[in-house]
PDB file of C-alpha atoms in Angstrom:
ATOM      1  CA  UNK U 132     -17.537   6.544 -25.826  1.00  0.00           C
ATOM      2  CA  UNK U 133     -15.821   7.908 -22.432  1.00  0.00           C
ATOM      3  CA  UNK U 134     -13.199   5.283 -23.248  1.00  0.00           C
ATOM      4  CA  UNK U 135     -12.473   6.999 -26.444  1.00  0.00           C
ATOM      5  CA  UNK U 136     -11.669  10.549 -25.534  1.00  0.00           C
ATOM      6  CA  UNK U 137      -8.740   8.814 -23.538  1.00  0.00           C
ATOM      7  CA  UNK U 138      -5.719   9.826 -24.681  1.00  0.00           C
ATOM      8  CA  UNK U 139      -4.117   7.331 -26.562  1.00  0.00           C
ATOM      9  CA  UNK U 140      -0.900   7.682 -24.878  1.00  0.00           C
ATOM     10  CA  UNK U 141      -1.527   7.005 -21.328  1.00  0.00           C
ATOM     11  CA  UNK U 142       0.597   7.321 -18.383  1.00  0.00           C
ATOM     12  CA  UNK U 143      -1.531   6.397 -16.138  1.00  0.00           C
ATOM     13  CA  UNK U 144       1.371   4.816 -13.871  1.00  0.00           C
ATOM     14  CA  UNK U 145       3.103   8.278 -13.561  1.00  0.00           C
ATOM     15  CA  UNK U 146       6.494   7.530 -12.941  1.00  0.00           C
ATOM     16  CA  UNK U 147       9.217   9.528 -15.095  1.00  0.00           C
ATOM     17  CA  UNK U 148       9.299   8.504 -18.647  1.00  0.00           C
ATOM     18  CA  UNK U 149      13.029   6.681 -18.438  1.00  0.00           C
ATOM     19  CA  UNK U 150      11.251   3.865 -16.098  1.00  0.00           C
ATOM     20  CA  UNK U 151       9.358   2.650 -19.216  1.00  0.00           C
ATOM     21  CA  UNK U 152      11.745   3.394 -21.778  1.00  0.00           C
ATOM     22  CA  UNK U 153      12.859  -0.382 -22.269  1.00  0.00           C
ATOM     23  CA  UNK U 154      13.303   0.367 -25.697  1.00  0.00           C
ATOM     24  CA  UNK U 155      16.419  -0.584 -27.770  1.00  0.00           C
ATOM     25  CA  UNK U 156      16.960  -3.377 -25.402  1.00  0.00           C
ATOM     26  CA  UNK U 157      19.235  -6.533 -26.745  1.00  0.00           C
ATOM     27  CA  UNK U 158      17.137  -9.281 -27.305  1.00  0.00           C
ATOM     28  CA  UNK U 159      19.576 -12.049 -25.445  1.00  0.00           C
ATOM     29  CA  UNK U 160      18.945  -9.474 -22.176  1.00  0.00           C
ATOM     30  CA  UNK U 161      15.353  -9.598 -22.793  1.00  0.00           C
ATOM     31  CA  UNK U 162      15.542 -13.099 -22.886  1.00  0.00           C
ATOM     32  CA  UNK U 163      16.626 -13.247 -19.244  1.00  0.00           C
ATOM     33  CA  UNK U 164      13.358 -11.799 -17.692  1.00  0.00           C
ATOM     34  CA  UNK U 165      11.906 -14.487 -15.563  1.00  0.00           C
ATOM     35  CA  UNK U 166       8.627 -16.159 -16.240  1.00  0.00           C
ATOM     36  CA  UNK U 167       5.548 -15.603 -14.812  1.00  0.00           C
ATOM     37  CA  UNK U 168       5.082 -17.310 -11.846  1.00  0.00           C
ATOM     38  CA  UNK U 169       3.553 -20.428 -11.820  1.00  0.00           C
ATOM     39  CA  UNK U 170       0.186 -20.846 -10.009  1.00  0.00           C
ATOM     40  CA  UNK U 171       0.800 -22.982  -7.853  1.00  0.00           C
ATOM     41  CA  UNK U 172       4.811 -23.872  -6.805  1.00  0.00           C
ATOM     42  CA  UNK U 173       5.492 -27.715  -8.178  1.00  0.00           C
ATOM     43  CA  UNK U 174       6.850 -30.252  -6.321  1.00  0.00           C
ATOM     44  CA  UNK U 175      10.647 -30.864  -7.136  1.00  0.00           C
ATOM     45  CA  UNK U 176      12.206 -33.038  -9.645  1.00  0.00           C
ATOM     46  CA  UNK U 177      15.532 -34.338 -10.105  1.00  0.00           C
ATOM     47  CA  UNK U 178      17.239 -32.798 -12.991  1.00  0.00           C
ATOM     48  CA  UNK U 179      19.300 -36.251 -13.670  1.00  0.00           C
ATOM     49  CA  UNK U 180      16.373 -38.359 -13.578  1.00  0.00           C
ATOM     50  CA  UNK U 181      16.107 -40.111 -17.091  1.00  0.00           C
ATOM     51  CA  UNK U 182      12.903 -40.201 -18.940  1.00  0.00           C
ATOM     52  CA  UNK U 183      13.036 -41.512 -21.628  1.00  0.00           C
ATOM     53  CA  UNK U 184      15.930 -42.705 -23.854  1.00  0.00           C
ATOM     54  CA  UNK U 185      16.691 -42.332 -27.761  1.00  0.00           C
ATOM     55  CA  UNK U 186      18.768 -44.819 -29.479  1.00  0.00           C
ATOM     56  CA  UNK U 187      20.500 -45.495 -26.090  1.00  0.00           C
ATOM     57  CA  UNK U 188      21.144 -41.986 -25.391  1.00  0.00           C
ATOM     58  CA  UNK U 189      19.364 -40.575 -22.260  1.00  0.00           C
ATOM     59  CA  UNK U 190      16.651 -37.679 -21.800  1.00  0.00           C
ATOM     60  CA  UNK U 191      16.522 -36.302 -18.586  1.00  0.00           C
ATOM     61  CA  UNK U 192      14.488 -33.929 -16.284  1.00  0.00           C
ATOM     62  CA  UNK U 193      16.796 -31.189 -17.146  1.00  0.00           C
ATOM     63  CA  UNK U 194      16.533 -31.711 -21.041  1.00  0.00           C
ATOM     64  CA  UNK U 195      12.528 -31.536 -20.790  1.00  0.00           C
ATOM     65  CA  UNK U 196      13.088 -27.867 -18.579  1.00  0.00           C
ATOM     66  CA  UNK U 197      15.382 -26.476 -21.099  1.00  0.00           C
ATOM     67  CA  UNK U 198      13.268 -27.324 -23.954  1.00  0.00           C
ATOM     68  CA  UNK U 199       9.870 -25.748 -21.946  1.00  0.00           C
ATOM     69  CA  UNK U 200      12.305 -23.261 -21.719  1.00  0.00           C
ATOM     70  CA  UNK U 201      13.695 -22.655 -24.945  1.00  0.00           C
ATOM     71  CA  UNK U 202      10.674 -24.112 -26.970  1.00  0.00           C
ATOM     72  CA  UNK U 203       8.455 -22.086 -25.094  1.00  0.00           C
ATOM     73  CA  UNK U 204       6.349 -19.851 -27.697  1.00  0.00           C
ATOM     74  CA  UNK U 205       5.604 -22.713 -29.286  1.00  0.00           C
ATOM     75  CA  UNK U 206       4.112 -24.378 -26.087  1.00  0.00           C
ATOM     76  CA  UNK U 207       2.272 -20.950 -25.680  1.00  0.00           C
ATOM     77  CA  UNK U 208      -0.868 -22.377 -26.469  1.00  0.00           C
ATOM     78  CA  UNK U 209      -1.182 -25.884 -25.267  1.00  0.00           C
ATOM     79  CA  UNK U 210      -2.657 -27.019 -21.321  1.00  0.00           C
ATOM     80  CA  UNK U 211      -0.202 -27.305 -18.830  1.00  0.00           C
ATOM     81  CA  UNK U 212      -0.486 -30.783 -19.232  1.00  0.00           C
ATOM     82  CA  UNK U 213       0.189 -31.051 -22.603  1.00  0.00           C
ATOM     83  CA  UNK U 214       3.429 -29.240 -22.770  1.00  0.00           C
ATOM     84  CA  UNK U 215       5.319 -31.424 -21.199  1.00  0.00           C
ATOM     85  CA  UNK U 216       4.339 -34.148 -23.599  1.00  0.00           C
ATOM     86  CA  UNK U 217       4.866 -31.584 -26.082  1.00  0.00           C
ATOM     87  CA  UNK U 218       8.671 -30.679 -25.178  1.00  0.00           C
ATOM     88  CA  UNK U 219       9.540 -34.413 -24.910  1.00  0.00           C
ATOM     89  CA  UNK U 220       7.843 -35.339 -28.354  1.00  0.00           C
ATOM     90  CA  UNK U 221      10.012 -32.246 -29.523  1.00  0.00           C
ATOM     91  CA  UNK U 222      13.305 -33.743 -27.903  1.00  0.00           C
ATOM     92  CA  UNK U 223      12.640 -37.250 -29.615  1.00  0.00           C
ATOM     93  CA  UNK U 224      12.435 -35.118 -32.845  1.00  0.00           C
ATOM     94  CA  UNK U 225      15.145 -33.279 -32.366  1.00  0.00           C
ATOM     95  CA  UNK U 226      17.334 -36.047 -31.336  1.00  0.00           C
ATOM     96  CA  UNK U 227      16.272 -38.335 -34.371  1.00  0.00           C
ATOM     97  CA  UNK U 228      17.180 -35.437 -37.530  1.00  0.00           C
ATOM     98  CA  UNK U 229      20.393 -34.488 -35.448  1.00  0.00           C
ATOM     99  CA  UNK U 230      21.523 -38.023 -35.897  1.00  0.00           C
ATOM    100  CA  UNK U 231      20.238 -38.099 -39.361  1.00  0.00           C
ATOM    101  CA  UNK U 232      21.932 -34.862 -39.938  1.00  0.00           C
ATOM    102  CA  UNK U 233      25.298 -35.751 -39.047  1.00  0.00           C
ATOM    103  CA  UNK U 234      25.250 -39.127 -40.665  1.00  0.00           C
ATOM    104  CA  UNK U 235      25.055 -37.456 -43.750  1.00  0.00           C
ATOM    105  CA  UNK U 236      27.395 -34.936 -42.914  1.00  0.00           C
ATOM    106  CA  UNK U 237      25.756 -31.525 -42.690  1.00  0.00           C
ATOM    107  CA  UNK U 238      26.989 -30.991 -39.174  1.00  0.00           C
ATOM    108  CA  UNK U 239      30.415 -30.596 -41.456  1.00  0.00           C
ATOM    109  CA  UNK U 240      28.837 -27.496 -44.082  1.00  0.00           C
ATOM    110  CA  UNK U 241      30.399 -23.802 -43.414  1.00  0.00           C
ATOM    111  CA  UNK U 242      27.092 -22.397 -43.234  1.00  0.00           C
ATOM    112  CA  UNK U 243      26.047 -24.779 -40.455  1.00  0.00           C
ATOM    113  CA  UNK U 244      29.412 -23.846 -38.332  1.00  0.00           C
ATOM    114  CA  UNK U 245      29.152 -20.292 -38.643  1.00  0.00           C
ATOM    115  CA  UNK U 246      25.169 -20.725 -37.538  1.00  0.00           C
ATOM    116  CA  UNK U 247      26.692 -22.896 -35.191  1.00  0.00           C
ATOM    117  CA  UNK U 248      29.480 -20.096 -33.739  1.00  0.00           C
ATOM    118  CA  UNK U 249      27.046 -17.762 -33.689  1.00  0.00           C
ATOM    119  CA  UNK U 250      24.600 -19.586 -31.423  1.00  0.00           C
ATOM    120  CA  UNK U 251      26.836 -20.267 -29.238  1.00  0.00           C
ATOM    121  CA  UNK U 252      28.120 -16.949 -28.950  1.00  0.00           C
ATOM    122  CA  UNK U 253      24.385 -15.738 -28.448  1.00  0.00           C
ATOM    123  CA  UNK U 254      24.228 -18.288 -25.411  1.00  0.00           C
ATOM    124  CA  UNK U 255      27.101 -17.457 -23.525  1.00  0.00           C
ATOM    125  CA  UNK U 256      26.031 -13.695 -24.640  1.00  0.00           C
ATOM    126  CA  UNK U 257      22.684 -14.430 -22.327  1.00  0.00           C
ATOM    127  CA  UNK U 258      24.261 -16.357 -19.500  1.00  0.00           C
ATOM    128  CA  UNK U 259      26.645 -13.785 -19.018  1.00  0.00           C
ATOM    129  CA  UNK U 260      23.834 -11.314 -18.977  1.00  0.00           C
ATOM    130  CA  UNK U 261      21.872 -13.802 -16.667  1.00  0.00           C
ATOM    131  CA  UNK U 262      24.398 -14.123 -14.371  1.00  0.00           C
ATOM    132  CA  UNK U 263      26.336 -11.028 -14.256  1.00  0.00           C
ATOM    133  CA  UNK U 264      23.492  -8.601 -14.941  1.00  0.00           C
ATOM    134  CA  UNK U 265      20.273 -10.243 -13.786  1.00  0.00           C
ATOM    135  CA  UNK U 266      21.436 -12.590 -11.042  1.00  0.00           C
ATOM    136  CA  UNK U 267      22.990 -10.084  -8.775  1.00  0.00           C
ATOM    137  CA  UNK U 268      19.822  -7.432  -8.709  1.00  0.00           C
ATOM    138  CA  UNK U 269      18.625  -7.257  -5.455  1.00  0.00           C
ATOM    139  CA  UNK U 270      14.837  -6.482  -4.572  1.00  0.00           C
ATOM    140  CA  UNK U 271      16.751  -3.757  -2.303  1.00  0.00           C
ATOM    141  CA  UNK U 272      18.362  -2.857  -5.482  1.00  0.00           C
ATOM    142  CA  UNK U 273      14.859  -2.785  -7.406  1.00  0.00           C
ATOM    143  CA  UNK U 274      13.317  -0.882  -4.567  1.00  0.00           C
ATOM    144  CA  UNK U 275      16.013   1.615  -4.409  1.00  0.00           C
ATOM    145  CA  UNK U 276      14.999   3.222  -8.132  1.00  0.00           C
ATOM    146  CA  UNK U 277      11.924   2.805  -7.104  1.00  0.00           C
ATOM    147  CA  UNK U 278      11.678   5.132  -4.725  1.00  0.00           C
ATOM    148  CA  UNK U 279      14.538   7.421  -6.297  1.00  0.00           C
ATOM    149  CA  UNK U 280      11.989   7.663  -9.275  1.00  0.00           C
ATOM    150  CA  UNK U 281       9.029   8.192  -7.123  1.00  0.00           C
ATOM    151  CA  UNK U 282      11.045  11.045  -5.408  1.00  0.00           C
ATOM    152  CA  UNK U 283      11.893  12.901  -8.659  1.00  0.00           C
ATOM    153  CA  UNK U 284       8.258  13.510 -10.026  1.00  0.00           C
ATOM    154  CA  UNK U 285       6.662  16.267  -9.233  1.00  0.00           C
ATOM    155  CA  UNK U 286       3.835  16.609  -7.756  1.00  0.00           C
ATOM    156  CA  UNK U 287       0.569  16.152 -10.106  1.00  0.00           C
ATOM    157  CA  UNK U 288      -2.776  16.647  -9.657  1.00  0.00           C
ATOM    158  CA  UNK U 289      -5.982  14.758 -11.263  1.00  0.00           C
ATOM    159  CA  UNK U 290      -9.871  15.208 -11.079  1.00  0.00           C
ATOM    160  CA  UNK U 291     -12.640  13.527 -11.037  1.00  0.00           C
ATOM    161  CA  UNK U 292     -14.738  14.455 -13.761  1.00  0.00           C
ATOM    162  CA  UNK U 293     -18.406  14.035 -15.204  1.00  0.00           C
ATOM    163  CA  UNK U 294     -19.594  14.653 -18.784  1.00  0.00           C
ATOM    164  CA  UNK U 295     -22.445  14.981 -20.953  1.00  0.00           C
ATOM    165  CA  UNK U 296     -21.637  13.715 -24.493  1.00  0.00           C
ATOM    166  CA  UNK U 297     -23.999  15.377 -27.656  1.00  0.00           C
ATOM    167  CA  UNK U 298     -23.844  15.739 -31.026  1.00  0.00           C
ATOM    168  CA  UNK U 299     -24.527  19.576 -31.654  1.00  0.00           C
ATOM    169  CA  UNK U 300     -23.296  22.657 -30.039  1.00  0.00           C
ATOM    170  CA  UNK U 301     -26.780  23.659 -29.577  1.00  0.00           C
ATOM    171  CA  UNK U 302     -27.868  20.748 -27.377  1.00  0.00           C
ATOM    172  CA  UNK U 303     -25.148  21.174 -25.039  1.00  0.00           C
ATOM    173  CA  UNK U 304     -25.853  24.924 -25.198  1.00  0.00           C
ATOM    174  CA  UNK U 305     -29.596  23.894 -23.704  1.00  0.00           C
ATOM    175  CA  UNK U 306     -28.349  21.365 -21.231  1.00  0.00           C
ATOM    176  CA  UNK U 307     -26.077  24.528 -19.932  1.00  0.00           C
ATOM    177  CA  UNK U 308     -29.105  26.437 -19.768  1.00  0.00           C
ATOM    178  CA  UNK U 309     -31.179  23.640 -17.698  1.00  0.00           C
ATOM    179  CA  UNK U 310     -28.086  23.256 -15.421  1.00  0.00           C
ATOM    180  CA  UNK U 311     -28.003  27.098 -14.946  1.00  0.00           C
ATOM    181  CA  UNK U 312     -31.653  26.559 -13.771  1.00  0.00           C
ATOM    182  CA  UNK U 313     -30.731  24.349 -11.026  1.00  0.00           C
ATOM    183  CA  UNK U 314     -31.058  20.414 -12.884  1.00  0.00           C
ATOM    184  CA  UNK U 315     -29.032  18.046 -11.569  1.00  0.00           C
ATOM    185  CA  UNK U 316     -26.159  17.379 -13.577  1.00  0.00           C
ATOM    186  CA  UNK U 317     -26.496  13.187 -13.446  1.00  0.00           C
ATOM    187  CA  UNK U 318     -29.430  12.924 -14.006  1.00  0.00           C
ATOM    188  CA  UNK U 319     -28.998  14.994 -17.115  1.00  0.00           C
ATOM    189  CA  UNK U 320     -26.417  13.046 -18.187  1.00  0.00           C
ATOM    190  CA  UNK U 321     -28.448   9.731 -18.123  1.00  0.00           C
ATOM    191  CA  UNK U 322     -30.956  11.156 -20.245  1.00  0.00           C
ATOM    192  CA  UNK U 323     -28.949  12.768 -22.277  1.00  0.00           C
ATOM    193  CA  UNK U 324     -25.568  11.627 -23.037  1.00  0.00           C
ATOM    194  CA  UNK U 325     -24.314   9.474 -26.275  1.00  0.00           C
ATOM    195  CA  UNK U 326     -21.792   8.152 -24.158  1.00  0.00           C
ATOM    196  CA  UNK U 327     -23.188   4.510 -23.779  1.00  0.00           C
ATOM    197  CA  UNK U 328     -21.272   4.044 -20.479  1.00  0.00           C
ATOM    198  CA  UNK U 329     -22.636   7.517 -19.394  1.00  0.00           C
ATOM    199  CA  UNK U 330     -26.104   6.593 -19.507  1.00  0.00           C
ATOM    200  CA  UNK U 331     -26.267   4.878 -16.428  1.00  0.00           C
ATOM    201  CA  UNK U 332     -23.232   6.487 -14.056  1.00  0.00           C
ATOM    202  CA  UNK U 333     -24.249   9.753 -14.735  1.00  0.00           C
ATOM    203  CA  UNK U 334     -21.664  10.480 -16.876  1.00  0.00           C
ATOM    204  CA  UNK U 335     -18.833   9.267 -14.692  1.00  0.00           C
ATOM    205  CA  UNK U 336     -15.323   9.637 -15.723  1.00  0.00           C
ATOM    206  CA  UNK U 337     -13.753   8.858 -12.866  1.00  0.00           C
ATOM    207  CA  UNK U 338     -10.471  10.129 -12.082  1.00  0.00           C
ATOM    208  CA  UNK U 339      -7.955  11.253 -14.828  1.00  0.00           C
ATOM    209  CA  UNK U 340      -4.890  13.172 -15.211  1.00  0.00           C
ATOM    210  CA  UNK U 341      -2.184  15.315 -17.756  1.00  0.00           C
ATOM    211  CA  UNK U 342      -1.849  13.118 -20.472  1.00  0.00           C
ATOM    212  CA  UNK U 343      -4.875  10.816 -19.688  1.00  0.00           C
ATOM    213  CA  UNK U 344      -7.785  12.874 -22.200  1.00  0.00           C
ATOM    214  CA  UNK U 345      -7.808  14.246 -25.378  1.00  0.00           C
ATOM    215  CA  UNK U 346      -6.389  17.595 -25.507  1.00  0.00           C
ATOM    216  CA  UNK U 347      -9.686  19.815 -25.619  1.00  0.00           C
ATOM    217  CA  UNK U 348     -11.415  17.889 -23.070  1.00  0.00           C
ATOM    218  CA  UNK U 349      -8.651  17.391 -20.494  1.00  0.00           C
ATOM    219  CA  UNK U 350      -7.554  21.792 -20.713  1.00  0.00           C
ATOM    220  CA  UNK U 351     -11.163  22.429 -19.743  1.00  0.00           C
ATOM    221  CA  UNK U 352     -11.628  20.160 -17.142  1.00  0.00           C
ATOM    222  CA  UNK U 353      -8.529  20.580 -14.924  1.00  0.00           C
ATOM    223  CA  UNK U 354      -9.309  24.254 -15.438  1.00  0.00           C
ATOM    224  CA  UNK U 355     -12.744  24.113 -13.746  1.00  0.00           C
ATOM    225  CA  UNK U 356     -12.862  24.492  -9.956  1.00  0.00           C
ATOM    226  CA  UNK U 357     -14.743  21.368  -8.090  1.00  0.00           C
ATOM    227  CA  UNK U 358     -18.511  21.303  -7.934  1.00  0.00           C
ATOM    228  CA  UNK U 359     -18.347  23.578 -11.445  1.00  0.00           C
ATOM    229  CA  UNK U 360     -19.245  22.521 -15.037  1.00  0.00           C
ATOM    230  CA  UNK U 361     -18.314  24.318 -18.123  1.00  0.00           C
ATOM    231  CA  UNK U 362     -20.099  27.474 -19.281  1.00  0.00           C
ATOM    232  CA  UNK U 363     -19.338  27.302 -22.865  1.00  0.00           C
ATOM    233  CA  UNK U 364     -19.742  23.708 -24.899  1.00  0.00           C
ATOM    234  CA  UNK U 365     -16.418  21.976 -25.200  1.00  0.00           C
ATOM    235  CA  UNK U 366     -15.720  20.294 -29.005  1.00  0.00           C
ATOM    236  CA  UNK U 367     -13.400  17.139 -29.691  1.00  0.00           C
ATOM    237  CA  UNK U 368     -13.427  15.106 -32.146  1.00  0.00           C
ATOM    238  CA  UNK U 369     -16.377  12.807 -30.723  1.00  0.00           C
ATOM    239  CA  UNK U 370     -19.092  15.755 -30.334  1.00  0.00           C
ATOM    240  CA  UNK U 371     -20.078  18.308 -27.336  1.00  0.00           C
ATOM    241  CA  UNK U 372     -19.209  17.859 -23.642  1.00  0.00           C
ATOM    242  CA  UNK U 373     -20.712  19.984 -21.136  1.00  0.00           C
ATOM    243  CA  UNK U 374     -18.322  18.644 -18.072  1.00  0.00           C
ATOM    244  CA  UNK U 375     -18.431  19.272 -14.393  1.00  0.00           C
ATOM    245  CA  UNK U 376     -15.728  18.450 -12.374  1.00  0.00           C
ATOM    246  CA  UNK U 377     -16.320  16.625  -8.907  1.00  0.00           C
ATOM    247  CA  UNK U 378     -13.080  16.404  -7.169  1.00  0.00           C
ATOM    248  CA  UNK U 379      -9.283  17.330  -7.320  1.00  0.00           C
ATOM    249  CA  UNK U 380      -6.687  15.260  -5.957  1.00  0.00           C
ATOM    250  CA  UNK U 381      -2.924  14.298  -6.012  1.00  0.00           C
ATOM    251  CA  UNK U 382      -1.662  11.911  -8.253  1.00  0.00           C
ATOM    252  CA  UNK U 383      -0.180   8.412  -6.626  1.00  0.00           C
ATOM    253  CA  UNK U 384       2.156   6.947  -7.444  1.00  0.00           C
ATOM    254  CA  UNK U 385       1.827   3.102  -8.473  1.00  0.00           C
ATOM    255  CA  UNK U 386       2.502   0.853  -6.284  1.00  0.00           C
ATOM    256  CA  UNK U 387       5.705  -1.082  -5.862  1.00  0.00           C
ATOM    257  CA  UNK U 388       4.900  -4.270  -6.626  1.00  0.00           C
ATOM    258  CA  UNK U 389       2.770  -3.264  -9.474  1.00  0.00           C
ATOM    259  CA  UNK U 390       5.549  -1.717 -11.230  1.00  0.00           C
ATOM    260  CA  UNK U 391       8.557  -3.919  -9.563  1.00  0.00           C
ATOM    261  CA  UNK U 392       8.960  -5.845 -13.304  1.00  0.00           C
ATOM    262  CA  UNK U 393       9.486  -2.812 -15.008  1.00  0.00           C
ATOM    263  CA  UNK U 394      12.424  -1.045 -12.776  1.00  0.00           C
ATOM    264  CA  UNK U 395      13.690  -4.460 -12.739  1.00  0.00           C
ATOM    265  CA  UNK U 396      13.625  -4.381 -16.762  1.00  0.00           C
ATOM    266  CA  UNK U 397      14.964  -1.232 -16.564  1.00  0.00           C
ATOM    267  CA  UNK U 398      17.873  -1.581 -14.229  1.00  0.00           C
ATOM    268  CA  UNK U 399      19.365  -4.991 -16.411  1.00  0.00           C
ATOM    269  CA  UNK U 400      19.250  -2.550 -19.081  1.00  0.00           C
ATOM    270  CA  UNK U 401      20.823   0.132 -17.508  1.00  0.00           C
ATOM    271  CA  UNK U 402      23.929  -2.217 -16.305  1.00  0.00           C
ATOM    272  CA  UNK U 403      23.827  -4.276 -19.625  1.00  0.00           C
ATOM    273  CA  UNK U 404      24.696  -1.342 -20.902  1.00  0.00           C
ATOM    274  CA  UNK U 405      27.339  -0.076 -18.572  1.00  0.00           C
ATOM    275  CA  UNK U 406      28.528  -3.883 -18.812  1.00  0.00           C
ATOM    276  CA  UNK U 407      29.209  -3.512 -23.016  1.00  0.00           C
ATOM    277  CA  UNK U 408      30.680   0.013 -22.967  1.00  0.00           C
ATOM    278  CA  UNK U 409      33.382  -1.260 -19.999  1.00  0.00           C
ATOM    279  CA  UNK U 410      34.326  -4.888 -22.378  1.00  0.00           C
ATOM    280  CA  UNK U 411      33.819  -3.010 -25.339  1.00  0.00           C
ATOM    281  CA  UNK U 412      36.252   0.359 -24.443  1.00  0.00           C
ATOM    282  CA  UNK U 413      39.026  -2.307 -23.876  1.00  0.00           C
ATOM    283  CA  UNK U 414      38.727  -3.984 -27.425  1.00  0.00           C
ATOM    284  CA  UNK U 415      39.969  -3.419 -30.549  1.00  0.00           C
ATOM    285  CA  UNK U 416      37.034  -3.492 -32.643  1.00  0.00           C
ATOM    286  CA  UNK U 417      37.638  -2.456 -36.488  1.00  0.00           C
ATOM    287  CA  UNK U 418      34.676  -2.071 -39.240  1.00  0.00           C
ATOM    288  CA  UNK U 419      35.620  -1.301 -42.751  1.00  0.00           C
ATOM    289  CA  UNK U 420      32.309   0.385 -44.595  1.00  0.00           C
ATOM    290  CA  UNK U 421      32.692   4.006 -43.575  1.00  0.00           C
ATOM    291  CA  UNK U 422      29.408   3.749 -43.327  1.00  0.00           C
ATOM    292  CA  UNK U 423      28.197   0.971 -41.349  1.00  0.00           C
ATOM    293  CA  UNK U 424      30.770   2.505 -38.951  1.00  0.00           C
ATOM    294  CA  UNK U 425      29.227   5.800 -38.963  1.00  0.00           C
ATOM    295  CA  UNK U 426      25.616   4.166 -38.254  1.00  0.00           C
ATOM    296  CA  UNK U 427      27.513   2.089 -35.612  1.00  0.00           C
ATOM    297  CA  UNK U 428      28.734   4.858 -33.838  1.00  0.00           C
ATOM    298  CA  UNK U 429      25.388   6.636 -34.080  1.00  0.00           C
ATOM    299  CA  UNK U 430      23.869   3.559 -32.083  1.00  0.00           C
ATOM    300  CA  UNK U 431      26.606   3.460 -29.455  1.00  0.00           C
ATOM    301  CA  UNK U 432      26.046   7.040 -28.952  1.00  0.00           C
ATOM    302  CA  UNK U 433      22.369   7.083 -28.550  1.00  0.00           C
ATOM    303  CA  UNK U 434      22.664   4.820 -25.253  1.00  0.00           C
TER     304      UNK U 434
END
């Protein structure tokens, strides 16, 4: 169970909490993150070539990549080597009920051109996101927060912690008294823990910090001194620790590249943001329930 007295809200990456707070986010600028990388880069393809044709009218290279593209959760499950098969079976489709569609007129219903409007709006709502938001950050630009983030957190320290795991109070009260006698505290463990994972690593935590352990457990174990355990049986939820602490250290920081997606995420929100409130000071925007209004404001407020 050492995997369960882990807090449940880790922050294991430690950068300040507005690097991961993507929330709130518009969903056409969310759209825009890029794709994981492929595994292997694929030889190029010309977007005009045509590969297949429907009643005369041509489907190219660049029709199959926008439906991937757009038709994408639905591919989410297939072999590589299926979806492209897939997206073309789903153009045919497409193609066939359109025609059908307009033949009879629908293409003509008010419902269908204020779907229609709006779509299209949502499009051009992306690209512009795409290609004024997205498209011009810079990995300078990325790595620039980065290390402006980095920079503001202060400094944090973490141990490295062992633990012996029992049901009562009084059997970690005896394993205190066998480790004031001069046992060794992993081989205790081993024999003694309920920790499953403890049984065999001596109780091994590894390292942890703030945040990282369930209240009890974590204020007793940054409080110990390295090479001490605790005196007293500590309680939680999941039983009796007797806990030594091993090490102290300072915190690192993640990585760049391991966090690069999500300052990236964060900066297209950031300017998305400052994008809308510049286009949006300079329109005339009127809403007539008092109270959709007042909810509206609330919203524009909070970002």
């Amino acid at each position: 169970m050492s995997f369960s007295i882990r807090s449940a809200s880790l922050a294991r990456l430690g950068l300040a909490a507005s690097l991961i707070a993507l929330t709130a986010f518009p969903l056409a600028a969310q759209e825009t993150a890029p794709a994981a990388p492929a595994a292997a880069a694929a030889a190029p393809v010309d977007p005009a070539k045509v590969v297949a044709t429907v009643n005369g009218q041509d489907i190219t290279e660049a029709d199959i990549t926008l439906a991937e593209s757009d038709l994408g959760a639905q591919f989410g499950r297939l072999p590589p080597e299926q979806r492209r098969a897939a997206a073309l079976s789903s153009i045919i489709e497409i193609r066939l009920l359109a025609a059908q569609a307009a033949e009879k007129g629908l293409d003509k219903d008010a419902e269908f051109q204020r779907r229609m409007a709006f779509l299209t709006q949502r499009a051009l709502h992306g690209e512009m996101v795409e290609k004024e938001v997205a498209g011009k950050l810079t990995d300078a630009d990325i790595r620039a927060r980065y290390d402006k983030e980095i920079a503001a957190q202060p400094p944090v320290n973490e141990v490295h912690a062992r633990h012996i795991l029992v049901k009562t109070k009084e059997e970690a009260e005896a394993i205190i008294k066998k480790l004031d006698g001069g046992e060794d505290f992993q081989k205790l463990a081993n024999e003694n823990t309920t920790d499953p994972s403890g049984k065999t690593s001596g109780g091994d935590l590894g390292y942890f910090g703030p945040g990282q352990m369930v209240p009890e457990f974590e204020k007793a174990a940054l409080a110990l001194e390295v090479g001490k355990y605790t005196k007293e049986p500590v309680q939680t939820q999941f039983g009796w620790h007797v806990i030594r602490v091993e090490d102290k250290r300072a915190q690192q920081p993640p990585a760049f590249d391991q966090v690069k997606e999500e300052v990236r995420s964060l900066l297209i929100r950031e300017k998305y943001i400052e994008l809308v409130k510049g286009i949006r000071g300079a329109a005339k925007v009127d809403i007539a329930d008092p109270e959709l209004k007042k909810a509206i404001e609330a919203i524009e407020a909070s970002k």
